[in-house]
CSV table of C-alpha atoms and ligand atoms in Angstrom, one decimal:
chain,number,residue,atom,x,y,z
A,1,MET,CA,97.6,57.9,133.3
A,2,ILE,CA,95.1,55.7,135.1
A,3,THR,CA,91.6,56.9,134.4
A,4,ARG,CA,88.3,56.2,136.0
A,5,PRO,CA,86.4,53.1,134.9
A,6,LYS,CA,83.9,53.5,132.0
A,7,GLY,CA,80.4,54.5,133.3
A,8,THR,CA,81.7,56.1,136.5
A,9,TYR,CA,82.3,59.7,137.4
A,10,ASP,CA,84.0,61.9,140.0
A,11,LEU,CA,81.7,64.1,142.0
A,12,LEU,CA,83.3,67.5,141.8
A,13,LYS,CA,82.8,71.2,142.2
A,14,GLU,CA,79.2,72.4,142.0
A,15,ASP,CA,78.0,68.8,141.5
A,16,SER,CA,79.2,67.9,145.0
A,17,ILE,CA,77.2,70.9,146.4
A,18,ILE,CA,74.1,69.7,144.5
A,19,TYR,CA,74.7,66.2,145.9
A,20,ASN,CA,74.8,67.3,149.5
A,21,ASN,CA,71.8,69.5,149.0
A,22,LEU,CA,69.6,66.8,147.4
A,23,LEU,CA,70.7,64.3,150.0
A,24,GLY,CA,70.0,66.8,152.8
A,25,ALA,CA,66.5,67.4,151.5
A,26,TRP,CA,66.0,63.6,151.1
A,27,ILE,CA,66.9,62.9,154.7
A,28,GLU,CA,64.7,65.7,155.9
A,29,ILE,CA,61.6,64.5,154.1
A,30,CYS,CA,62.1,60.9,155.1
A,31,ASP,CA,62.5,61.9,158.7
A,32,LEU,CA,59.4,64.1,158.5
A,33,ASN,CA,57.5,61.0,157.3
A,34,ASN,CA,59.0,59.0,160.2
A,35,TYR,CA,61.2,56.6,158.0
A,36,LYS,CA,64.3,55.1,159.7
A,37,PHE,CA,67.6,55.1,158.0
A,38,ILE,CA,69.0,51.7,156.9
A,39,LYS,CA,72.4,50.9,155.3
A,40,THR,CA,73.1,47.5,153.9
A,41,PRO,CA,76.4,46.3,152.2
A,42,THR,CA,77.2,47.3,148.7
A,43,PHE,CA,77.9,43.7,147.9
A,44,GLU,CA,75.9,40.6,148.7
A,45,ALA,CA,75.7,36.9,147.9
A,46,SER,CA,74.9,36.6,144.2
A,47,SER,CA,72.0,34.3,145.0
A,48,LEU,CA,70.1,37.2,146.8
A,49,PHE,CA,69.7,39.1,143.5
A,50,HIS,CA,69.1,35.9,141.4
A,51,ARG,CA,66.2,35.0,143.7
A,52,GLY,CA,65.2,38.5,144.6
A,53,VAL,CA,65.4,40.6,141.4
A,54,GLY,CA,64.7,37.5,139.2
A,55,GLU,CA,66.9,35.1,137.2
A,56,THR,CA,65.5,36.1,133.8
A,57,THR,CA,65.6,39.9,134.2
A,58,ASP,CA,67.9,42.0,132.1
A,59,ILE,CA,69.5,43.2,135.3
A,60,VAL,CA,70.5,39.7,136.5
A,61,THR,CA,71.3,38.2,133.0
A,62,LYS,CA,73.2,41.1,131.5
A,63,GLU,CA,74.0,43.8,134.1
A,64,THR,CA,75.3,42.5,137.4
A,65,TYR,CA,78.9,42.8,138.5
A,66,ASP,CA,79.6,39.2,139.6
A,67,PHE,CA,82.8,37.9,141.0
A,68,LYS,CA,84.3,35.2,143.2
A,69,ASP,CA,86.0,36.6,146.3
A,70,ARG,CA,89.2,35.2,147.6
A,71,GLY,CA,87.2,32.7,149.7
A,72,ASN,CA,85.6,31.4,146.5
A,73,ARG,CA,82.2,32.9,147.4
A,74,ASP,CA,79.9,34.2,144.6
A,75,ILE,CA,79.5,37.8,145.2
A,76,THR,CA,77.5,40.5,143.3
A,77,LEU,CA,77.8,44.3,143.6
A,78,ARG,CA,74.3,45.4,144.4
A,79,PRO,CA,72.3,46.5,141.3
A,80,GLU,CA,69.5,47.9,143.5
A,81,GLY,CA,68.6,48.4,147.1
A,82,THR,CA,65.4,46.5,147.8
A,83,ALA,CA,66.7,42.9,147.9
A,84,GLY,CA,69.5,43.8,150.4
A,85,ILE,CA,67.0,45.6,152.7
A,86,VAL,CA,64.6,42.6,152.6
A,87,ARG,CA,67.6,40.3,153.4
A,88,ALA,CA,68.5,42.6,156.4
A,89,ILE,CA,64.9,42.6,157.7
A,90,ILE,CA,64.8,38.8,157.6
A,91,GLU,CA,68.3,38.3,159.0
A,92,ASN,CA,67.9,40.8,161.8
A,93,LYS,CA,64.3,39.8,162.5
A,94,LEU,CA,63.3,43.4,162.3
A,95,TYR,CA,59.7,42.4,161.7
A,96,ALA,CA,59.4,41.0,165.3
A,97,ASN,CA,57.9,43.0,168.1
A,98,THR,CA,56.4,45.6,165.8
A,99,ASN,CA,52.7,46.3,165.5
A,100,ASN,CA,52.9,48.9,162.9
A,101,TYR,CA,54.6,49.3,159.5
A,102,LEU,CA,58.3,49.1,159.2
A,103,LYS,CA,59.5,52.1,157.2
A,104,TYR,CA,63.0,52.5,156.0
A,105,TYR,CA,64.9,55.0,153.8
A,106,TYR,CA,68.3,54.6,152.2
A,107,TYR,CA,70.7,56.1,149.8
A,108,GLY,CA,73.9,54.9,148.2
A,109,PRO,CA,75.7,53.5,145.2
A,110,MET,CA,74.3,50.8,142.9
A,111,PHE,CA,76.1,49.0,140.1
A,112,ARG,CA,74.8,47.9,136.7
A,113,TYR,CA,76.9,46.9,133.7
A,114,GLU,CA,74.9,49.1,131.3
A,115,ARG,CA,75.8,50.9,128.1
A,116,PRO,CA,76.8,54.4,129.5
A,117,GLN,CA,74.9,57.3,128.1
A,118,SER,CA,73.3,60.5,129.5
A,119,GLY,CA,71.5,59.5,132.8
A,120,ARG,CA,72.8,55.9,132.6
A,121,PHE,CA,75.9,55.0,134.6
A,122,ARG,CA,77.6,51.8,135.7
A,123,GLU,CA,77.9,53.1,139.2
A,124,PHE,CA,75.0,55.4,140.1
A,125,ASN,CA,73.2,56.4,143.3
A,126,GLN,CA,69.7,55.7,144.4
A,127,LEU,CA,67.6,57.4,147.1
A,128,GLY,CA,64.9,55.0,148.2
A,129,ILE,CA,62.2,54.0,150.7
A,130,GLU,CA,60.7,50.6,151.6
A,131,VAL,CA,57.6,50.0,153.8
A,132,PHE,CA,56.7,46.6,155.2
A,133,GLY,CA,53.4,45.4,156.6
A,134,ASN,CA,49.9,44.5,155.5
A,135,VAL,CA,48.8,45.4,151.9
A,136,SER,CA,47.1,48.7,152.0
A,137,PRO,CA,46.3,51.2,149.3
A,138,TYR,CA,46.8,53.9,151.9
A,139,VAL,CA,50.4,53.0,152.4
A,140,ASP,CA,51.0,52.9,148.6
A,141,ALA,CA,49.5,56.4,148.4
A,142,GLU,CA,51.8,57.6,151.2
A,143,VAL,CA,54.8,56.1,149.4
A,144,ILE,CA,53.9,57.7,146.1
A,145,ASN,CA,53.2,61.0,147.8
A,146,LEU,CA,56.6,61.1,149.5
A,147,GLY,CA,58.2,61.0,146.1
A,148,ILE,CA,56.1,63.9,144.9
A,149,LYS,CA,56.7,65.9,148.0
A,150,TYR,CA,60.4,65.3,147.6
A,151,PHE,CA,60.4,66.6,144.0
A,152,ASN,CA,58.2,69.5,145.0
A,153,SER,CA,60.6,70.4,147.8
A,154,LEU,CA,63.3,70.7,145.1
A,155,LYS,CA,60.9,72.9,143.0
A,156,ILE,CA,60.7,70.2,140.3
A,157,ASP,CA,57.2,70.0,138.9
A,158,ASN,CA,57.6,68.7,135.3
A,159,VAL,CA,57.1,65.1,136.6
A,160,THR,CA,54.3,62.7,135.6
A,161,ILE,CA,53.4,59.6,137.5
A,162,LYS,CA,52.8,56.5,135.4
A,163,ILE,CA,51.0,53.7,137.2
A,164,ASN,CA,49.8,50.2,136.4
A,165,ASN,CA,48.3,47.3,138.2
A,166,LEU,CA,50.2,44.0,137.6
A,167,GLY,CA,47.7,42.0,139.8
A,168,SER,CA,48.7,39.0,141.9
A,169,LYS,CA,51.0,36.2,140.8
A,170,GLU,CA,47.9,34.1,139.9
A,171,ASP,CA,46.4,37.0,137.8
A,172,ARG,CA,49.7,37.3,136.0
A,173,GLU,CA,49.9,33.5,135.3
A,174,LYS,CA,46.5,33.7,133.6
A,175,TYR,CA,47.5,36.7,131.7
A,176,LYS,CA,50.9,35.3,130.7
A,177,LYS,CA,49.2,32.3,129.0
A,178,VAL,CA,47.0,34.5,126.8
A,179,LEU,CA,49.9,36.9,126.1
A,180,VAL,CA,52.3,34.1,125.1
A,181,GLU,CA,49.6,32.7,122.8
A,182,TYR,CA,49.2,36.1,121.2
A,183,LEU,CA,52.9,36.8,120.8
A,184,LYS,CA,53.5,33.3,119.3
A,185,LYS,CA,51.0,34.2,116.6
A,186,HIS,CA,53.2,37.2,115.8
A,187,GLU,CA,56.6,35.6,116.4
A,188,ASP,CA,57.9,36.6,113.0
A,189,GLU,CA,57.4,40.3,113.9
A,190,LEU,CA,59.0,40.1,117.3
A,191,CYS,CA,62.5,41.7,117.8
A,192,GLU,CA,65.2,39.3,118.9
A,193,ASP,CA,65.0,40.2,122.5
A,194,CYS,CA,61.3,39.6,122.6
A,195,LYS,CA,61.7,36.2,121.0
A,196,THR,CA,63.8,35.3,124.0
A,197,ARG,CA,61.5,37.0,126.4
A,198,LEU,CA,58.6,34.9,125.0
A,199,GLU,CA,60.3,31.9,126.7
A,200,THR,CA,61.8,33.6,129.8
A,201,ASN,CA,59.9,36.8,130.7
A,202,PRO,CA,56.9,37.4,128.3
A,203,LEU,CA,55.6,40.4,130.3
A,204,ARG,CA,58.7,42.4,129.4
A,205,ALA,CA,57.5,42.3,125.8
A,206,LEU,CA,54.9,44.9,126.9
A,207,ASP,CA,57.5,47.7,127.3
A,208,CYS,CA,59.7,46.7,124.4
A,209,LYS,CA,60.9,49.9,122.7
A,210,LYS,CA,61.8,48.2,119.4
A,211,ASP,CA,58.3,46.7,118.8
A,212,ALA,CA,56.3,49.6,120.2
A,213,ASP,CA,55.3,51.0,116.8
A,214,LYS,CA,54.3,47.7,115.2
A,215,GLU,CA,50.7,47.0,114.5
A,216,PHE,CA,50.5,43.8,116.6
A,217,PHE,CA,51.8,45.7,119.6
A,218,LYS,CA,48.8,48.0,119.7
A,219,ASN,CA,46.3,45.1,119.9
A,220,MET,CA,48.1,43.2,122.7
A,221,PRO,CA,45.8,41.6,125.3
A,222,LYS,CA,45.5,43.8,128.4
A,223,ILE,CA,46.6,42.7,131.8
A,224,SER,CA,43.7,44.7,133.4
A,225,ASP,CA,41.3,42.1,131.9
A,226,TYR,CA,42.9,39.4,134.0
A,227,ILE,CA,43.0,41.0,137.4
A,228,SER,CA,40.7,39.6,140.2
A,229,ASP,CA,37.9,41.7,141.6
A,230,GLU,CA,39.9,42.1,144.9
A,231,GLY,CA,43.0,43.3,142.9
A,232,LYS,CA,40.8,45.8,141.0
A,233,LYS,CA,39.2,47.1,144.2
A,234,TYR,CA,42.6,47.6,145.8
A,235,PHE,CA,43.8,49.5,142.7
A,236,GLU,CA,40.7,51.7,142.5
A,237,GLU,CA,41.2,52.6,146.2
A,238,LEU,CA,44.8,53.5,145.5
A,239,LEU,CA,43.8,55.7,142.6
A,240,SER,CA,41.2,57.5,144.7
A,241,ASN,CA,43.7,58.0,147.5
A,242,LEU,CA,46.0,59.6,144.9
A,243,GLU,CA,43.2,61.9,143.8
A,244,ALA,CA,42.4,62.8,147.4
A,245,LEU,CA,46.1,63.9,147.7
A,246,ASP,CA,45.9,65.9,144.4
A,247,ILE,CA,48.4,63.6,142.8
A,248,GLU,CA,48.1,63.5,139.0
A,249,TYR,CA,48.7,60.1,137.4
A,250,GLU,CA,48.5,58.4,134.1
A,251,ILE,CA,47.5,54.7,133.8
A,252,ASP,CA,50.0,53.0,131.6
A,253,GLU,CA,49.0,49.4,130.8
A,254,LYS,CA,52.4,48.7,129.3
A,255,LEU,CA,54.3,49.6,132.4
A,256,VAL,CA,55.8,46.3,133.7
A,257,ARG,CA,59.2,47.4,135.3
A,258,GLY,CA,62.5,45.6,134.9
A,259,LEU,CA,62.4,43.6,138.2
A,260,ASP,CA,60.5,40.5,138.9
A,261,TYR,CA,59.3,41.0,142.4
A,262,TYR,CA,56.3,43.3,141.8
A,263,ASP,CA,52.7,42.6,142.5
A,264,TYR,CA,49.7,45.0,142.0
A,265,ALA,CA,50.8,48.6,141.8
A,266,VAL,CA,53.9,49.6,139.9
A,267,PHE,CA,54.8,53.2,139.1
A,268,GLU,CA,57.4,55.4,137.6
A,269,TYR,CA,58.0,59.2,137.9
A,270,VAL,CA,58.8,60.4,134.4
A,271,THR,CA,60.2,63.8,133.5
A,272,SER,CA,59.9,65.8,130.3
A,273,ASP,CA,63.5,67.2,130.6
A,274,GLU,CA,65.0,66.7,127.1
A,275,ARG,CA,68.4,66.1,128.4
A,276,LEU,CA,67.3,62.8,129.8
A,277,ALA,CA,65.8,61.5,126.5
A,278,GLY,CA,66.0,57.7,126.8
A,279,ALA,CA,66.6,57.9,130.6
A,280,SER,CA,63.6,60.0,131.5
A,281,THR,CA,62.4,57.8,134.4
A,282,ILE,CA,63.8,59.5,137.5
A,283,CYS,CA,62.2,57.2,139.9
A,284,GLY,CA,60.6,53.7,139.9
A,285,GLY,CA,58.9,51.5,142.4
A,286,GLY,CA,55.9,49.4,143.3
A,287,ARG,CA,54.4,46.8,145.6
A,288,TYR,CA,56.0,43.5,146.3
A,289,ASN,CA,53.9,41.1,148.3
A,290,ASN,CA,55.9,38.0,148.1
A,291,LEU,CA,59.6,39.0,148.1
A,292,VAL,CA,60.1,38.7,151.9
A,293,LYS,CA,58.5,35.2,151.8
A,294,ASN,CA,60.5,34.2,148.7
A,295,LEU,CA,63.7,35.2,150.4
A,296,GLY,CA,63.0,33.0,153.4
A,297,GLY,CA,61.2,35.5,155.7
A,298,PRO,CA,57.6,35.7,157.0
A,299,ASP,CA,54.5,36.6,155.0
A,300,LEU,CA,55.2,40.3,154.9
A,301,ALA,CA,54.3,42.6,152.1
A,302,GLY,CA,56.4,45.5,150.9
A,303,VAL,CA,56.2,48.6,148.8
A,304,GLY,CA,58.8,51.3,147.9
A,305,PHE,CA,60.6,53.2,145.3
A,306,ALA,CA,64.1,54.4,144.3
A,307,VAL,CA,65.0,57.7,142.8
A,308,GLY,CA,67.9,57.8,140.3
A,309,TYR,CA,70.1,60.5,141.9
A,310,GLU,CA,72.1,61.4,138.8
A,311,ARG,CA,69.0,61.9,136.7
A,312,LEU,CA,67.5,64.1,139.4
A,313,ALA,CA,70.7,66.1,139.6
A,314,THR,CA,70.7,66.7,135.9
A,315,ILE,CA,67.3,68.3,136.1
A,316,VAL,CA,68.2,70.3,139.2
A,317,LYS,CA,71.3,71.6,137.5
A,318,SER,CA,69.6,72.5,134.2
A,319,LEU,CA,66.9,74.4,136.1
A,320,ASP,CA,69.4,76.1,138.4
A,321,LEU,CA,67.4,74.9,141.4
A,322,VAL,CA,70.3,74.8,143.8
A,323,ASP,CA,72.5,77.8,144.8
A,324,VAL,CA,76.0,76.5,144.0
A,325,ASN,CA,77.8,79.7,145.0
A,326,GLU,CA,79.8,78.9,148.1
A,327,THR,CA,80.3,81.6,150.7
A,328,ILE,CA,82.2,81.8,154.0
A,329,ASP,CA,81.6,84.0,157.0
A,330,VAL,CA,85.2,85.0,157.9
A,331,TYR,CA,88.6,84.8,156.3
A,332,ILE,CA,91.4,85.0,158.8
A,333,ALA,CA,94.5,86.7,157.3
A,334,PRO,CA,97.7,87.2,159.3
A,335,ILE,CA,99.7,90.0,157.7
A,336,ASP,CA,102.9,88.4,158.6
A,337,ALA,CA,103.8,84.7,158.7
A,338,LYS,CA,105.0,84.9,162.3
A,339,ASN,CA,101.3,85.5,163.3
A,340,ILE,CA,100.0,82.3,161.8
A,341,SER,CA,99.7,80.7,165.2
A,342,ASP,CA,97.5,83.6,166.3
A,343,ALA,CA,95.4,83.1,163.2
A,344,LEU,CA,95.0,79.4,164.1
A,345,ILE,CA,93.7,80.2,167.6
A,346,ILE,CA,91.4,83.1,166.6
A,347,GLY,CA,90.0,81.1,163.7
A,348,THR,CA,89.4,78.0,165.8
A,349,ASP,CA,87.6,80.1,168.5
A,350,LEU,CA,85.4,81.7,165.8
A,351,ARG,CA,84.5,78.3,164.4
A,352,ASP,CA,83.6,77.2,168.0
A,353,ALA,CA,81.3,80.3,168.1
A,354,GLY,CA,79.6,79.0,164.9
A,355,PHE,CA,81.2,81.0,162.1
A,356,LYS,CA,82.4,79.3,159.0
A,357,CYS,CA,86.0,80.3,158.7
A,358,GLU,CA,89.0,79.8,156.4
A,359,ILE,CA,92.4,80.4,158.0
A,360,ASP,CA,95.3,81.4,155.7
A,361,TYR,CA,98.5,79.6,156.7
A,362,ARG,CA,100.5,80.6,153.7
A,363,ASP,CA,103.7,82.5,153.8
A,364,THR,CA,102.6,84.8,151.0
A,365,ASN,CA,102.0,88.5,150.6
A,366,PHE,CA,99.0,90.2,152.1
A,367,LYS,CA,97.5,91.1,148.8
A,368,ASN,CA,97.3,87.5,147.8
A,369,LYS,CA,95.5,86.7,151.0
A,370,MET,CA,92.9,89.3,150.5
A,371,SER,CA,92.4,88.2,146.9
A,372,THR,CA,91.8,84.7,148.1
A,373,ALA,CA,89.3,86.0,150.7
A,374,SER,CA,87.3,87.7,147.9
A,375,LYS,CA,87.5,84.6,145.6
A,376,MET,CA,86.0,82.5,148.5
A,377,ASN,CA,83.1,85.1,148.8
A,378,ALA,CA,84.0,85.8,152.5
A,379,ALA,CA,81.7,88.3,154.2
A,380,TYR,CA,84.4,89.5,156.6
A,381,ALA,CA,88.2,89.3,156.9
A,382,VAL,CA,89.9,89.3,160.3
A,383,ILE,CA,93.3,90.9,159.7
A,384,ILE,CA,95.9,90.0,162.2
A,385,GLY,CA,98.7,92.6,162.5
A,386,GLU,CA,101.6,93.1,164.8
A,387,GLU,CA,100.4,96.6,165.8
A,388,GLU,CA,96.9,95.6,166.9
A,389,LEU,CA,98.1,92.5,168.6
A,390,LYS,CA,100.0,94.6,171.1
A,391,ASP,CA,96.7,95.5,172.7
A,392,TYR,CA,95.1,92.2,172.0
A,393,SER,CA,93.1,93.4,169.0
A,394,VAL,CA,92.6,92.7,165.3
A,395,VAL,CA,91.1,94.5,162.3
A,396,LEU,CA,87.7,93.4,161.2
A,397,LYS,CA,87.0,94.2,157.6
A,398,ASP,CA,83.6,94.1,155.9
A,399,LEU,CA,84.5,92.9,152.5
A,400,LYS,CA,81.4,94.3,150.9
A,401,THR,CA,81.6,97.9,152.2
A,402,LYS,CA,85.4,97.8,152.7
A,403,GLU,CA,84.9,99.3,156.1
A,404,GLU,CA,87.5,98.5,158.7
A,405,LYS,CA,87.3,98.5,162.5
A,406,LYS,CA,89.8,97.7,165.2
A,407,ILE,CA,88.3,95.3,167.6
A,408,SER,CA,89.4,93.5,170.8
A,409,ILE,CA,89.8,89.8,170.2
A,410,ASN,CA,87.6,89.2,173.2
A,411,ASN,CA,84.7,91.0,171.5
A,412,LEU,CA,85.2,89.6,168.0
A,413,ALA,CA,82.6,86.9,168.1
A,414,ASP,CA,80.0,89.2,169.7
A,415,GLU,CA,80.7,91.8,167.0
A,416,LEU,CA,80.2,89.2,164.3
A,417,TYR,CA,76.9,88.0,165.9
A,418,ILE,CA,75.6,91.5,165.7
A,419,ASN,CA,76.6,91.9,162.0
A,420,PHE,CA,75.2,88.5,160.8
B,501,HAM,P1,64.8,50.7,139.0
B,501,HAM,O1,63.6,51.2,138.2
B,501,HAM,O2,65.6,49.6,138.5
B,501,HAM,O3,64.1,50.2,140.4
B,501,HAM,O4,65.7,51.8,139.4
B,501,HAM,C1,65.2,53.0,140.1
B,501,HAM,C2,65.8,54.2,139.4
B,501,HAM,O5,67.2,54.2,139.4
B,501,HAM,C3,65.4,54.4,137.9
B,501,HAM,O6,64.2,55.0,137.8
B,501,HAM,C4,66.5,55.3,137.5
B,501,HAM,O7,66.2,56.7,137.8
B,501,HAM,C5,67.7,54.9,138.3
B,501,HAM,N1,68.6,54.1,137.5
B,501,HAM,C6,68.5,52.8,137.2
B,501,HAM,N2,69.6,52.3,136.5
B,501,HAM,C7,70.4,53.4,136.4
B,501,HAM,C8,71.7,53.6,135.7
B,501,HAM,N3,72.3,52.6,135.1
B,501,HAM,N4,72.2,54.9,135.8
B,501,HAM,C9,71.6,55.9,136.4
B,501,HAM,N5,70.4,55.7,137.0
B,501,HAM,C10,69.8,54.5,137.0
B,501,HAM,C11,64.8,49.7,141.5
B,501,HAM,O8,66.0,49.7,141.5
B,501,HAM,C12,63.9,49.2,142.6
B,501,HAM,N6,64.7,48.7,143.6
B,501,HAM,C13,63.0,50.3,143.1
B,501,HAM,C14,62.1,49.9,144.2
B,501,HAM,C15,62.2,50.1,145.5
B,501,HAM,N7,61.0,49.2,144.0
B,501,HAM,C16,60.5,48.9,145.2
B,501,HAM,N8,61.2,49.5,146.1
């Protein structure tokens, strides 16, 4: 038997109901906030992610699905959505002829070659937004708020926002020097990964899980001491905007995120749901002021986030937040197989009238048909019998009260409107 690849899953049964539900709520909230939908390819030129996400990040060095296509091009399955959207903005010159912010939302599959575990897949889905325009702490607050409003709309409230200020590129260069000096003094104590990070990506040492309990870790130099006055002012304004919107946050000086494109604010939404231990970040994002320029576009700053769909769905499922019981309005049951064509026509007309119908085309006994109607939680059955058809009627059965009523086919939809 051929089985699905490791780290992937089939979306089935109630999980597919939850998916549609969470996606519907996502589209609704993005539309309410006037974000436009954008869809970019699931694979892109590898160089986009190398330059965009960062050559030395874990994602690019260890986790991308890279391959040569049949035209010998270097292709990568997208590990995240931001770089592709920035590419689309530049390639389609979406920044031209606009005076206001460009606001996009997206959803779709992402691919990372990670060790599969609860909340961590090799193919997973993200729901995200990206906003492009001048740097503004108001826009950052709007972005963070949209995430909160989305989670609230799903009745999830055990989410905390962790936020940090990574400053500008110049601020980070100054900080990196001091950090590297400090880490070098403690090189013997560093885990193997951090020894490599020291050369490639020293900031990532800040959120190392292996070294977190060691003494040297607690006394690490702080990035906040190296941020310019302008950067500090921006961040204070952002925090006061969050307060004005009643958004609770926690400053986490060790939050650096796993992608290289961020400047200034970075944030994560973390849940206390135990099932996601080790994968408790359900959403991550931040500001990226140089990515558009670095990928060959104009000087346009961006900010956004992406929700990890599977992690969100785990919470929604464990808290029973989505009604996964499926119901239908009407089950169309011809008593005899020779009336199946009548069933097709009556059922199709009822669907046109807006009722959710299931039509039974099987050549099976009537008892089986009614048993299926009740398994599908149908509110009504339309029973098509030879006798009633003679005067162009059917029997309408209320499956809750078991009450039956002979009714003209011409009046069927009106009768159902009255009852629903
Ligand atoms: P990220 O933090 O790499 O950020 O991913 C965002 C979210 O995707 C994570 O918080 C997590 O919930 C989910 N996620 C990541 N990897 C996996 C996985 N292997 N399995 C299941 N879920 C996963 C980004 O991707 C940025 N593009 C976010 C962003 C948008 N920043 C600015 N704009």
